[in-house]
mmCIF file of C-alpha atoms and ligand atoms in Angstrom:
data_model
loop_
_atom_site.group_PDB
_atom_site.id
_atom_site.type_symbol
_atom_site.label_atom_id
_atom_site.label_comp_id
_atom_site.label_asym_id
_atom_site.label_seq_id
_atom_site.Cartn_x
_atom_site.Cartn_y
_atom_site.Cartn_z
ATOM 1 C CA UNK A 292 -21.076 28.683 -3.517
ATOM 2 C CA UNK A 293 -17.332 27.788 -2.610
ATOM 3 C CA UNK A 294 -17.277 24.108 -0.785
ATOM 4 C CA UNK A 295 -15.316 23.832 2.471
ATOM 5 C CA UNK A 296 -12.474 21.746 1.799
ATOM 6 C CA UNK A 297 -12.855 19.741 5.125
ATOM 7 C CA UNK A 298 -10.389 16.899 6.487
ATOM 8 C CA UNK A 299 -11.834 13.519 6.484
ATOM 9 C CA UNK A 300 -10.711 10.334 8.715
ATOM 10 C CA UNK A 301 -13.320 7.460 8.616
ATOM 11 C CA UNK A 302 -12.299 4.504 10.768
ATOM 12 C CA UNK A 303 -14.277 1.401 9.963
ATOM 13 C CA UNK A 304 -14.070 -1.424 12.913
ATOM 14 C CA UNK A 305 -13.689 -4.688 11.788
ATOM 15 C CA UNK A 306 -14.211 -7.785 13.767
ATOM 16 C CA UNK A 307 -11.420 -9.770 13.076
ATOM 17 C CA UNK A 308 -8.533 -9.867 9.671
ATOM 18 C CA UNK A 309 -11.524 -11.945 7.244
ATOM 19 C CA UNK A 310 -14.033 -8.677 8.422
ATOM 20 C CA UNK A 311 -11.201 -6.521 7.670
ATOM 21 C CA UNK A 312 -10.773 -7.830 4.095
ATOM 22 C CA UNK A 313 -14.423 -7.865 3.193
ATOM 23 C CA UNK A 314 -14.077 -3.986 4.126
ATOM 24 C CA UNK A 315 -11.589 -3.008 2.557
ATOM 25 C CA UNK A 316 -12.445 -4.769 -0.484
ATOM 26 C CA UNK A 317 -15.995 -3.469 -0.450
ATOM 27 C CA UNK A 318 -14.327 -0.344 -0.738
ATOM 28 C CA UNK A 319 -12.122 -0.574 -3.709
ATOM 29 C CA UNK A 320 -14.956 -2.726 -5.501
ATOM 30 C CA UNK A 321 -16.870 0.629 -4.886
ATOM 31 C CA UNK A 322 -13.643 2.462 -6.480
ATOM 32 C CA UNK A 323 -13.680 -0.273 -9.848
ATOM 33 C CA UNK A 324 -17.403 -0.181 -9.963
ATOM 34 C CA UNK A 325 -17.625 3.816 -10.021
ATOM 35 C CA UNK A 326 -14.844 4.687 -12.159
ATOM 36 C CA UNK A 327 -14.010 1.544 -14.145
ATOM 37 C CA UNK A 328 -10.386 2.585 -15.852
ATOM 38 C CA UNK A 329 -9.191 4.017 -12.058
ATOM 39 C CA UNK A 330 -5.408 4.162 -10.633
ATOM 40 C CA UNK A 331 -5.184 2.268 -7.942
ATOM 41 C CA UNK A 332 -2.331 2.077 -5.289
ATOM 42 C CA UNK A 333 -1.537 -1.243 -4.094
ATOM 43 C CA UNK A 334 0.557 -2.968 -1.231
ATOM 44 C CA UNK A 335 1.856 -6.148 -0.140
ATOM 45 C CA UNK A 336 2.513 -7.352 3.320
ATOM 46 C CA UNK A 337 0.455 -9.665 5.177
ATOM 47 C CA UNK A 338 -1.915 -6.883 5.689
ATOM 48 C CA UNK A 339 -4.008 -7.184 2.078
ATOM 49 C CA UNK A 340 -4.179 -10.828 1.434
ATOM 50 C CA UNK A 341 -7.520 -11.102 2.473
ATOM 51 C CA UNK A 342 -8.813 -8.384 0.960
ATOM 52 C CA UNK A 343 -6.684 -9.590 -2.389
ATOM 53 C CA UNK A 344 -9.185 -13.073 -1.604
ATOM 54 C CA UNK A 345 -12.254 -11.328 -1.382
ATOM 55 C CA UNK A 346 -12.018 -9.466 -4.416
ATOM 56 C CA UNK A 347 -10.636 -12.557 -6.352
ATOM 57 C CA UNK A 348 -14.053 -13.398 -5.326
ATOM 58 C CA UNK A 349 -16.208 -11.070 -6.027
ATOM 59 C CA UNK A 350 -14.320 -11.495 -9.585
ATOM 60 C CA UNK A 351 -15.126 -15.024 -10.212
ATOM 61 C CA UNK A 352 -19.294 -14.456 -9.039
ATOM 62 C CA UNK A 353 -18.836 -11.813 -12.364
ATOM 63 C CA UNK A 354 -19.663 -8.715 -9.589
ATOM 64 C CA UNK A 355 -15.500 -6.844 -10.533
ATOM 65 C CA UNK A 356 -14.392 -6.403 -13.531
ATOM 66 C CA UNK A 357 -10.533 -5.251 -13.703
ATOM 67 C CA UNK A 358 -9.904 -5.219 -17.513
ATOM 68 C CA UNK A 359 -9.695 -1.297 -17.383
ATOM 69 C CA UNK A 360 -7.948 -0.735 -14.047
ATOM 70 C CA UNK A 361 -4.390 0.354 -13.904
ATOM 71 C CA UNK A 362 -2.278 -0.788 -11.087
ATOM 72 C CA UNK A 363 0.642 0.954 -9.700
ATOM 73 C CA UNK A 364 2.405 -0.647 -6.759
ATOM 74 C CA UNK A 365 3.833 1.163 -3.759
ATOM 75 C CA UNK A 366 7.808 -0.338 -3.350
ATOM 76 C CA UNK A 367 9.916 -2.988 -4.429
ATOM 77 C CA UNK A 368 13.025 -4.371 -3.021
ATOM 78 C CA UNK A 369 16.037 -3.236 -5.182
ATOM 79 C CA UNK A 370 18.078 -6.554 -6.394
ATOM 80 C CA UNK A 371 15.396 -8.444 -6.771
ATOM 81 C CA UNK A 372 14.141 -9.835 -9.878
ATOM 82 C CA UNK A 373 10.203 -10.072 -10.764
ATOM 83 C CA UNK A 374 10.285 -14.023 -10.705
ATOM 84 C CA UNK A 375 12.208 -14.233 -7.874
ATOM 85 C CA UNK A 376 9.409 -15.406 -5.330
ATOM 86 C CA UNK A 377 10.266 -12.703 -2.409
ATOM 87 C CA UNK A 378 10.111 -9.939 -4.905
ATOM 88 C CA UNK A 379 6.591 -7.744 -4.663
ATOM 89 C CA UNK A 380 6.105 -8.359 -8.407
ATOM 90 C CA UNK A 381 5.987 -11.967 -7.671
ATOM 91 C CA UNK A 382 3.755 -11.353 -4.568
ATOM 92 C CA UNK A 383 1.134 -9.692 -6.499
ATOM 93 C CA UNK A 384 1.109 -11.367 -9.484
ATOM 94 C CA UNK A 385 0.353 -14.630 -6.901
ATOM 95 C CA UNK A 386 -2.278 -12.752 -4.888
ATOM 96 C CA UNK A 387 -3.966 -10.823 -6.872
ATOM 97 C CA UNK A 388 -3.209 -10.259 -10.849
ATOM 98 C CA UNK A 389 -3.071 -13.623 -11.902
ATOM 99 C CA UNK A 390 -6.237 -14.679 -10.443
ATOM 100 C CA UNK A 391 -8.278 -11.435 -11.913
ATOM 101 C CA UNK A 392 -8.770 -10.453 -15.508
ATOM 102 C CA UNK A 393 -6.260 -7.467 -14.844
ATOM 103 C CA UNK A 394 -4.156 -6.167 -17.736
ATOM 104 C CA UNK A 395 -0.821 -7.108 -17.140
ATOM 105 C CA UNK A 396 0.710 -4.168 -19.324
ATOM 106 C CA UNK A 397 -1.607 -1.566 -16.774
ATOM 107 C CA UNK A 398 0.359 -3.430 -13.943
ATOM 108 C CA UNK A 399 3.279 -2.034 -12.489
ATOM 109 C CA UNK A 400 5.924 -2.062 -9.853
ATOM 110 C CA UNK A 401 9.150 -0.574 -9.343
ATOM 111 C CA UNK A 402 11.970 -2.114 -11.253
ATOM 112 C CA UNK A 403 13.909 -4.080 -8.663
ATOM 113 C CA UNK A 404 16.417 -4.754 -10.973
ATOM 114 C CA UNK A 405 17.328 -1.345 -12.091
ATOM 115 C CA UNK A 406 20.967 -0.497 -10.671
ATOM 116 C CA UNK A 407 20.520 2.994 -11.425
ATOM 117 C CA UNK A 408 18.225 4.243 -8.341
ATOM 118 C CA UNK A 409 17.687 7.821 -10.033
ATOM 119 C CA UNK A 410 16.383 6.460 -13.110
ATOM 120 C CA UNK A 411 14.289 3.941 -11.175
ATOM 121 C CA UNK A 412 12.789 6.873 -9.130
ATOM 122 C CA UNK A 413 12.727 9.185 -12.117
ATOM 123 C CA UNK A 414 10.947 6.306 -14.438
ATOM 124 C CA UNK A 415 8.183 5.363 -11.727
ATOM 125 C CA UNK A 416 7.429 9.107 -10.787
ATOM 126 C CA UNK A 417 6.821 9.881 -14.598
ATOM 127 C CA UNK A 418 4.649 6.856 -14.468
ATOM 128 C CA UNK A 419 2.473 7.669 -11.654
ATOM 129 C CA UNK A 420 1.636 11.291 -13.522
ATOM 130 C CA UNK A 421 1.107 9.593 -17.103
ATOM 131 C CA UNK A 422 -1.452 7.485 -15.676
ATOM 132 C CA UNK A 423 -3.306 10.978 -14.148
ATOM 133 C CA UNK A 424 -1.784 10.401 -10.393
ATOM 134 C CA UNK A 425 -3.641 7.626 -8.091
ATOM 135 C CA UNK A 426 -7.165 7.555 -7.240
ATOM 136 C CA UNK A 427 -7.388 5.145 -4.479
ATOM 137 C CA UNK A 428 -4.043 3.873 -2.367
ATOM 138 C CA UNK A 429 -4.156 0.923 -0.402
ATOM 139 C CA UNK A 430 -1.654 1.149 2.413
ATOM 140 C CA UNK A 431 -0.385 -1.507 5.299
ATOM 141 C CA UNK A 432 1.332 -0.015 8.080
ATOM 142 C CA UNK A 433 4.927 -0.893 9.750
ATOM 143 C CA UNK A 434 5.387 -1.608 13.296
ATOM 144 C CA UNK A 435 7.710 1.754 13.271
ATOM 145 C CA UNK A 436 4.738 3.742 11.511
ATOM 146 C CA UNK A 437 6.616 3.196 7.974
ATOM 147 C CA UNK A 438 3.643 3.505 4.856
ATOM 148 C CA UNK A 439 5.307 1.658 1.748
ATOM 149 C CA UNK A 440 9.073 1.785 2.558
ATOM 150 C CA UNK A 441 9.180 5.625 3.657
ATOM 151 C CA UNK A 442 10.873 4.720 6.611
ATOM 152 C CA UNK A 443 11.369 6.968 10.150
ATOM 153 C CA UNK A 444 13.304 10.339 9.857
ATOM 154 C CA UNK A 445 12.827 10.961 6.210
ATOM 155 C CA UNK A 446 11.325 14.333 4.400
ATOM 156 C CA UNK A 447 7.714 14.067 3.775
ATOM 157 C CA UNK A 448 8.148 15.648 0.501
ATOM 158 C CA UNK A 449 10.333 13.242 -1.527
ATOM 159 C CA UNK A 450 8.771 11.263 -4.382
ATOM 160 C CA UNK A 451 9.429 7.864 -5.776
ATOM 161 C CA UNK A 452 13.248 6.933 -3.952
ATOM 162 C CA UNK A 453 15.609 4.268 -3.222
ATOM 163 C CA UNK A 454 15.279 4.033 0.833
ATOM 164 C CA UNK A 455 18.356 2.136 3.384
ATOM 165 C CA UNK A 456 15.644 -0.210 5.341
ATOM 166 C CA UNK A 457 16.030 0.589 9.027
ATOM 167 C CA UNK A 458 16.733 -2.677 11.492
ATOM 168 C CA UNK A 459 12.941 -2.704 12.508
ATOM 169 C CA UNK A 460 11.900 -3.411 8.985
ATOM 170 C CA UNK A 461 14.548 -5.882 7.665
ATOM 171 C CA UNK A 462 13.909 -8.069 11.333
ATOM 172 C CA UNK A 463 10.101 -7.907 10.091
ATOM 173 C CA UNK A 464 10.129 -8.997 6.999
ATOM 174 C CA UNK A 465 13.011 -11.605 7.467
ATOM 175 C CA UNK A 466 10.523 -14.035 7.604
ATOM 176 C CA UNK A 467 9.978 -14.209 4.183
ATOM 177 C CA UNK A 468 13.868 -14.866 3.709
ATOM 178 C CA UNK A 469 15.917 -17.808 5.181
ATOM 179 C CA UNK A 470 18.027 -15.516 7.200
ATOM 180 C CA UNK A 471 18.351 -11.875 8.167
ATOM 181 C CA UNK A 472 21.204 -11.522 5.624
ATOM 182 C CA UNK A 473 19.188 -12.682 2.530
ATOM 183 C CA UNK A 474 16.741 -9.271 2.918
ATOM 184 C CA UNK A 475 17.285 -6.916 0.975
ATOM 185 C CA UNK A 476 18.855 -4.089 2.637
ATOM 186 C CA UNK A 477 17.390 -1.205 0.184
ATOM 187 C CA UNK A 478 14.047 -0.486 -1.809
ATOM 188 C CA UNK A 479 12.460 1.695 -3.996
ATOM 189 C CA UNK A 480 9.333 3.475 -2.396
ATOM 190 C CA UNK A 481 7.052 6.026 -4.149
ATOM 191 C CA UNK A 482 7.163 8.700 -1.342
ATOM 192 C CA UNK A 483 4.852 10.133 0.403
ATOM 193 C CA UNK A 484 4.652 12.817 -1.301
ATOM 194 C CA UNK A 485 3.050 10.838 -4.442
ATOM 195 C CA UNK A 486 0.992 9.158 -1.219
ATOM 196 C CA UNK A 487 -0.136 12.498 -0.089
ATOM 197 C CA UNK A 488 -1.566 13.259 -3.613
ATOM 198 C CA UNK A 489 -3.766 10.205 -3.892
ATOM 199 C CA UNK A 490 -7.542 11.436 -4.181
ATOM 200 C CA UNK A 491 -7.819 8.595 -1.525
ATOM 201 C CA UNK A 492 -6.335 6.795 0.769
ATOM 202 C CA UNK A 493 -7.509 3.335 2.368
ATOM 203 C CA UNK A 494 -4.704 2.209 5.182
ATOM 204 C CA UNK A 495 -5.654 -1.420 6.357
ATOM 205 C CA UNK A 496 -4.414 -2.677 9.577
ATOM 206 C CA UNK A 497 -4.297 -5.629 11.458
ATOM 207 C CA UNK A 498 -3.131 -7.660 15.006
ATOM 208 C CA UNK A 499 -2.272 -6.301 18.295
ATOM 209 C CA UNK A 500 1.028 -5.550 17.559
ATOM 210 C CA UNK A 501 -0.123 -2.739 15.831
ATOM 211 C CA UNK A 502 -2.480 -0.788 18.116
ATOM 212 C CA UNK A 503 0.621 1.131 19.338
ATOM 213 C CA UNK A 504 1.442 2.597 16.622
ATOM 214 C CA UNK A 505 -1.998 2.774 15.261
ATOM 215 C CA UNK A 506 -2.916 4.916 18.106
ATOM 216 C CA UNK A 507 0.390 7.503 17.294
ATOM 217 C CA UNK A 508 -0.543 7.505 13.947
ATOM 218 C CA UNK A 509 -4.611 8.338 14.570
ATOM 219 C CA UNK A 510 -3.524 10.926 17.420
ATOM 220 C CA UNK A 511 -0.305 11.602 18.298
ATOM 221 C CA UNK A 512 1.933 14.717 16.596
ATOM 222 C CA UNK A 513 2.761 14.432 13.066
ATOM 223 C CA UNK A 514 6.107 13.953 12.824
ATOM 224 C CA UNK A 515 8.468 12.366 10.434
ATOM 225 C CA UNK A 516 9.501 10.441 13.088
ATOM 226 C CA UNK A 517 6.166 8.216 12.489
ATOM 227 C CA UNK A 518 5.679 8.732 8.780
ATOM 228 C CA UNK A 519 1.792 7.184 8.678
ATOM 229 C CA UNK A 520 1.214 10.247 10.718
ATOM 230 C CA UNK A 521 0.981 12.691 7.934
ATOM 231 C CA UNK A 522 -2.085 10.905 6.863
ATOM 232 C CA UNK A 523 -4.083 13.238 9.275
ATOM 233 C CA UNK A 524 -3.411 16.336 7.167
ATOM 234 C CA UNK A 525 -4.915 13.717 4.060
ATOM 235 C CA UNK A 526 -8.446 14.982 3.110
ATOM 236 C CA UNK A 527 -9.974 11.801 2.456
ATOM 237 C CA UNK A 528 -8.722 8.656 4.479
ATOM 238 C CA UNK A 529 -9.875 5.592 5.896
ATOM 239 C CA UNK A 530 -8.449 3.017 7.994
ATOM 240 C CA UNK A 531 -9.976 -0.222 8.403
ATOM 241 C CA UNK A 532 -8.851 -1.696 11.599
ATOM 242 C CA UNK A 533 -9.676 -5.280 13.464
ATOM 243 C CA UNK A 534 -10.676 -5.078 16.865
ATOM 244 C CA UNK A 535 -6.829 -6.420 17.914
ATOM 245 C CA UNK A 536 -5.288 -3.422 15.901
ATOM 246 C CA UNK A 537 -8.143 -1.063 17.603
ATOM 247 C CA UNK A 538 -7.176 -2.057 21.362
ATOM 248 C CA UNK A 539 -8.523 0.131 23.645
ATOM 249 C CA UNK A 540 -8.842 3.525 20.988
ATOM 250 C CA UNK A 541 -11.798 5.007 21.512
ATOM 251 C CA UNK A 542 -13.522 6.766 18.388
HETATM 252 C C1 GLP B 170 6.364 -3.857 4.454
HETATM 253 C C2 GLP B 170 5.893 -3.153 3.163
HETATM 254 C C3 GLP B 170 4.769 -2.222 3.436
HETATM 255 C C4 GLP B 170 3.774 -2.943 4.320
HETATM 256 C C5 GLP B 170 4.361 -3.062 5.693
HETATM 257 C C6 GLP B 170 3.488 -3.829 6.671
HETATM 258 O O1 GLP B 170 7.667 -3.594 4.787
HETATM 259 N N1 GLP B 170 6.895 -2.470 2.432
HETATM 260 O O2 GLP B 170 4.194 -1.763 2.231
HETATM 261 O O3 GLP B 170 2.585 -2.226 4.384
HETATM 262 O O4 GLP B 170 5.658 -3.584 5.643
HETATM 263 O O5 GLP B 170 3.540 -5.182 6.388
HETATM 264 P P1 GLP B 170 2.520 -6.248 6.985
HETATM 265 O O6 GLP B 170 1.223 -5.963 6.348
HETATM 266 O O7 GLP B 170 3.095 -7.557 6.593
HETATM 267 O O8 GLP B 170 2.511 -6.029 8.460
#
């Protein structure tokens, strides 16, 4: 007997961003636990760092074991070496890898410091099908609906690709540089393309200034005009929202 092929959105209230964390990471714990050499997608952002804590640990009570897992970051800012402390490689090597018995060789992120953006894109798309594609991807969301650095306006079908950050984004993330005109103004992004072809997809998200644009993504149009919104057509995704981030949505 065929199985319907049904479209699956699970959202899981949480009461506030620790609740949120515990979630999230009680669902990629499930992920390790149940397929122990898995791909799995990760972010940065403020979004994940407490669910980067909890599973830290879960990892030092001896419940996680990451020695198998293979890591393969969503974006990187391009310029920006790994050591440099506002790179992602640096981020998650602080929050997460360093503190878990990952291997470091399964770890990777887009090469910030690769000039040539093709080869960049070219190298990190090869990457993500060598390792078998993703099996769970962690996503924050931007305020402007952006998922990794696939930013407003752009195709839905590119893969891995060097992205102009809009205003919205660099004036967000500023705050992790001493002025607007340290950030980065371009990044490398697995698309969503490579997003769309995760077996699953866990978007975390967090604060009142995000039930706005929760809310489009959950039930307005899908439109490249709010990229996060193409994660209704996704067959299996959850979002893990705190009760700020869940405002008034009814579910
Ligand atoms: C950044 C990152 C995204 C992240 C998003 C939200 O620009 N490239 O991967 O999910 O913005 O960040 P935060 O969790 O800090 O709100």
């Amino acid at each position: 007997m065929e199985r319907k092929q049904e479209i699956m959105t699970r959202i899981y209230k949480a009461k506030d961003y620790q609740d949120l964390g515990r979630k999230a990471a009680n669902i990629i714990s499930a992920q390790i636990i149940m397929k122990p050499d898995c791909v799995l997608g990760l972010a940065t952002g403020s979004s994940p760092l407490s669910t980067y804590e909890q599973l830290i640990k879960w990892y030092e009570k001896g419940d996680l074991d990451f020695s198998e897992v293979i890591s393969i970051n969503l974006d990187e800012y391009k310029g920006l070496a790994p050591d440099d402390p506002r790179s992602y490689r640096y981020y998650m090597n602080k929050h997460l890898f360093k503190h878990v018995n990952i291997d470091m060789e399964k770890t990777f992120v887009p090469d910030g410091l690769e000039p040539d953006s093709e080869k960049a894109c070219r190298d990190y798309n090869f990457l993500i099908r060598s390792c078998g594609g993703i099996d769970l991807q962690l996503l924050g969301l931007g305020h402007n609906g952006h998922i990794g650095f696939n930013e407003p306006g752009e195709a839905f079908e590119k893969e891995t690709h060097c992205v102009n950050l809009t205003e919205s984004t660099i004036e967000a993330n500023r705050r992790f540089f001493t002025s607007y005109d340290k950030v980065p103004k371009q990044a490398y992004t697995i698309g969503i393309k490579n997003i769309m072809q995760a077996e699953k997809i866990l978007v975390i998200v967090s604060g009142a200034d995000k039930a706005g644009i929760l809310d489009s993504v959950l039930h307005g149009p899908i439109t490249p005009k709010i990229p996060a919104s193409i994660l209704q057509l996704h067959n299996d995704v959850t979002f893990v929202a705190d009760e700020a981030a869940l405002g008034n949505l009814s579910f």
